[in-house]
């Protein structure tokens, strides 16, 4: 494991998982949300985001946290390991709700409310985004792919599955 992506529904705990993975492996960690979003809740240009992502991909080792669906295929081409957190909807909704009002290292601002459009995106994730993700994973059989269906499975991997 040298080039790792962690993907899954918002609220699944990708950032928590990646932080713990980083602590165990010391592989540099990058949050796509920190690249895309500015502190004033605006976003950078697509070109600036793509440039920053490509600079990360050039490095020898990395953990990249985040979906950003249009970039998943290029990251799958570059990575050797994928972690997909495919958790139940109620777990993801509760995960997002638990972040409201709390500062996070993976976001440049503190959420003060659960945005209705974001909630809907999460509600639609399993039927709109997840089938694409599974299809893309099948296209890269040489990648080491770990699919966790619960936080307990992810915790067990971090506790027992690493070298």
Coordinates of C-alpha atoms in Angstrom, one line a residue:
X1 CA 0.0 0.0 0.0
X2 CA 1.6 3.2 -1.2
X3 CA -1.1 5.0 -3.2
X4 CA -4.5 4.8 -1.5
X5 CA -7.9 6.2 -2.1
X6 CA -10.7 6.2 0.4
X7 CA -14.2 6.7 -1.0
X8 CA -17.8 6.3 0.1
X9 CA -20.9 8.2 1.0
X10 CA -20.5 11.5 2.9
X11 CA -20.9 10.8 6.6
X12 CA -19.5 7.3 6.4
X13 CA -16.4 8.2 8.2
X14 CA -13.8 8.5 5.4
X15 CA -11.9 11.2 7.1
X16 CA -11.7 9.4 10.4
X17 CA -10.6 6.2 8.7
X18 CA -8.0 8.0 6.6
X19 CA -6.6 9.8 9.7
X20 CA -6.2 6.5 11.5
X21 CA -4.7 4.8 8.4
X22 CA -2.3 7.7 8.1
X23 CA -1.3 7.4 11.8
X24 CA -0.5 3.7 11.3
X25 CA 1.3 3.9 8.0
X26 CA 2.7 7.5 8.0
X27 CA 1.7 7.8 4.4
X28 CA 1.0 11.5 3.5
X29 CA -2.7 12.3 3.7
X30 CA -4.7 14.6 1.5
X31 CA -8.3 15.7 1.9
X32 CA -10.0 16.6 -1.4
X33 CA -12.4 18.8 0.4
X34 CA -9.5 21.0 1.6
X35 CA -8.3 21.4 -2.0
X36 CA -11.8 22.1 -3.5
X37 CA -13.3 24.3 -0.8
X38 CA -12.2 27.7 0.5
X39 CA -12.9 28.9 4.1
X40 CA -15.5 31.4 2.7
X41 CA -17.5 28.4 1.4
X42 CA -16.6 29.1 -2.3
X43 CA -14.7 26.7 -4.4
X44 CA -11.5 26.9 -6.4
X45 CA -11.7 26.5 -10.2
X46 CA -11.8 23.0 -11.7
X47 CA -8.4 23.7 -13.3
X48 CA -6.8 24.7 -10.0
X49 CA -8.3 21.6 -8.3
X50 CA -7.1 19.3 -11.1
X51 CA -3.6 20.8 -10.9
X52 CA -3.4 20.3 -7.2
X53 CA -4.7 16.7 -7.5
X54 CA -2.2 15.9 -10.3
X55 CA 0.6 17.2 -8.0
X56 CA -0.4 14.8 -5.3
X57 CA -0.7 11.9 -7.8
X58 CA 3.0 12.5 -8.9
X59 CA 4.2 11.7 -5.4
X60 CA 5.5 8.3 -4.4
X61 CA 3.0 7.7 -1.6
X62 CA -0.3 9.2 -0.7
X63 CA -3.7 8.6 0.9
X64 CA -6.5 10.6 -0.8
X65 CA -9.7 11.1 1.1
X66 CA -12.8 12.0 -0.9
X67 CA -15.1 11.1 -3.8
X68 CA -15.2 13.9 -6.4
X69 CA -16.7 11.5 -8.8
X70 CA -15.3 12.9 -12.0
X71 CA -11.8 12.2 -10.6
X72 CA -12.3 8.7 -9.3
X73 CA -11.3 7.0 -12.6
X74 CA -7.9 8.9 -12.8
X75 CA -7.2 8.1 -9.2
X76 CA -8.1 4.4 -9.7
X77 CA -5.5 4.4 -12.5
X78 CA -2.9 5.8 -10.2
X79 CA -3.6 4.0 -6.9
X80 CA -2.7 0.5 -5.8
X81 CA -5.3 0.3 -2.9
X82 CA -8.9 1.3 -2.6
X83 CA -11.0 1.5 0.5
X84 CA -14.8 1.8 -0.1
X85 CA -16.9 2.6 2.9
X86 CA -20.3 1.3 1.8
X87 CA -22.3 1.8 4.9
X88 CA -26.1 2.0 5.5
X89 CA -27.8 5.3 4.9
X90 CA -28.7 5.8 8.5
X91 CA -25.0 5.6 9.6
X92 CA -24.1 8.2 7.0
X93 CA -26.8 10.6 7.9
X94 CA -25.9 10.3 11.6
X95 CA -22.3 10.8 10.7
X96 CA -23.0 14.1 8.9
X97 CA -25.3 15.3 11.7
X98 CA -22.6 14.5 14.3
X99 CA -20.3 17.0 12.6
X100 CA -22.6 20.0 12.7
X101 CA -21.2 22.7 14.9
X102 CA -17.8 21.0 15.2
X103 CA -14.5 22.1 13.6
X104 CA -12.9 19.4 11.4
X105 CA -9.4 19.0 10.0
X106 CA -10.8 17.9 6.6
X107 CA -13.0 20.9 5.9
X108 CA -12.0 24.6 5.9
X109 CA -15.1 25.7 7.8
X110 CA -17.5 24.5 10.5
X111 CA -21.0 23.4 9.3
X112 CA -23.8 25.1 11.2
X113 CA -26.7 23.2 9.6
X114 CA -27.4 20.2 7.5
X115 CA -27.9 21.7 4.0
X116 CA -31.0 20.2 2.4
X117 CA -29.3 19.7 -1.0
X118 CA -26.4 17.9 0.6
X119 CA -28.9 15.7 2.6
X120 CA -30.6 14.8 -0.7
X121 CA -27.3 14.0 -2.3
X122 CA -26.6 11.5 0.5
X123 CA -30.1 10.1 0.2
X124 CA -29.5 9.5 -3.5
X125 CA -25.9 8.2 -3.1
X126 CA -26.6 4.5 -3.1
X127 CA -28.7 4.6 -6.3
X128 CA -26.9 7.4 -8.2
X129 CA -23.2 7.2 -7.2
X130 CA -22.5 3.8 -5.8
X131 CA -23.3 1.8 -8.9
X132 CA -20.8 3.9 -10.9
X133 CA -18.2 3.4 -8.2
X134 CA -18.6 -0.4 -8.2
X135 CA -18.4 -0.4 -12.0
X136 CA -15.2 1.5 -11.9
X137 CA -13.7 -0.8 -9.3
X138 CA -14.4 -3.8 -11.5
X139 CA -12.4 -2.0 -14.3
X140 CA -9.2 -2.0 -12.1
X141 CA -8.8 -5.6 -10.9
X142 CA -5.1 -5.1 -10.2
X143 CA -5.9 -2.7 -7.4
X144 CA -6.2 -4.1 -3.9
X145 CA -9.8 -3.3 -3.0
X146 CA -11.3 -3.3 0.5
X147 CA -15.0 -2.8 0.8
X148 CA -16.3 -2.3 4.3
X149 CA -20.0 -2.6 5.1
X150 CA -19.7 -1.3 8.7
X151 CA -17.5 0.8 10.8
X152 CA -16.6 -2.3 12.8
X153 CA -15.2 -3.9 9.6
X154 CA -13.0 -0.8 9.0
X155 CA -11.9 -0.8 12.6
X156 CA -11.0 -4.4 12.5
X157 CA -8.9 -3.8 9.4
X158 CA -7.0 -1.0 11.0
X159 CA -6.5 -3.1 14.1
X160 CA -5.6 -6.4 12.6
X161 CA -5.3 -6.1 8.8
X162 CA -2.2 -3.9 8.4
X163 CA 1.3 -5.4 8.2

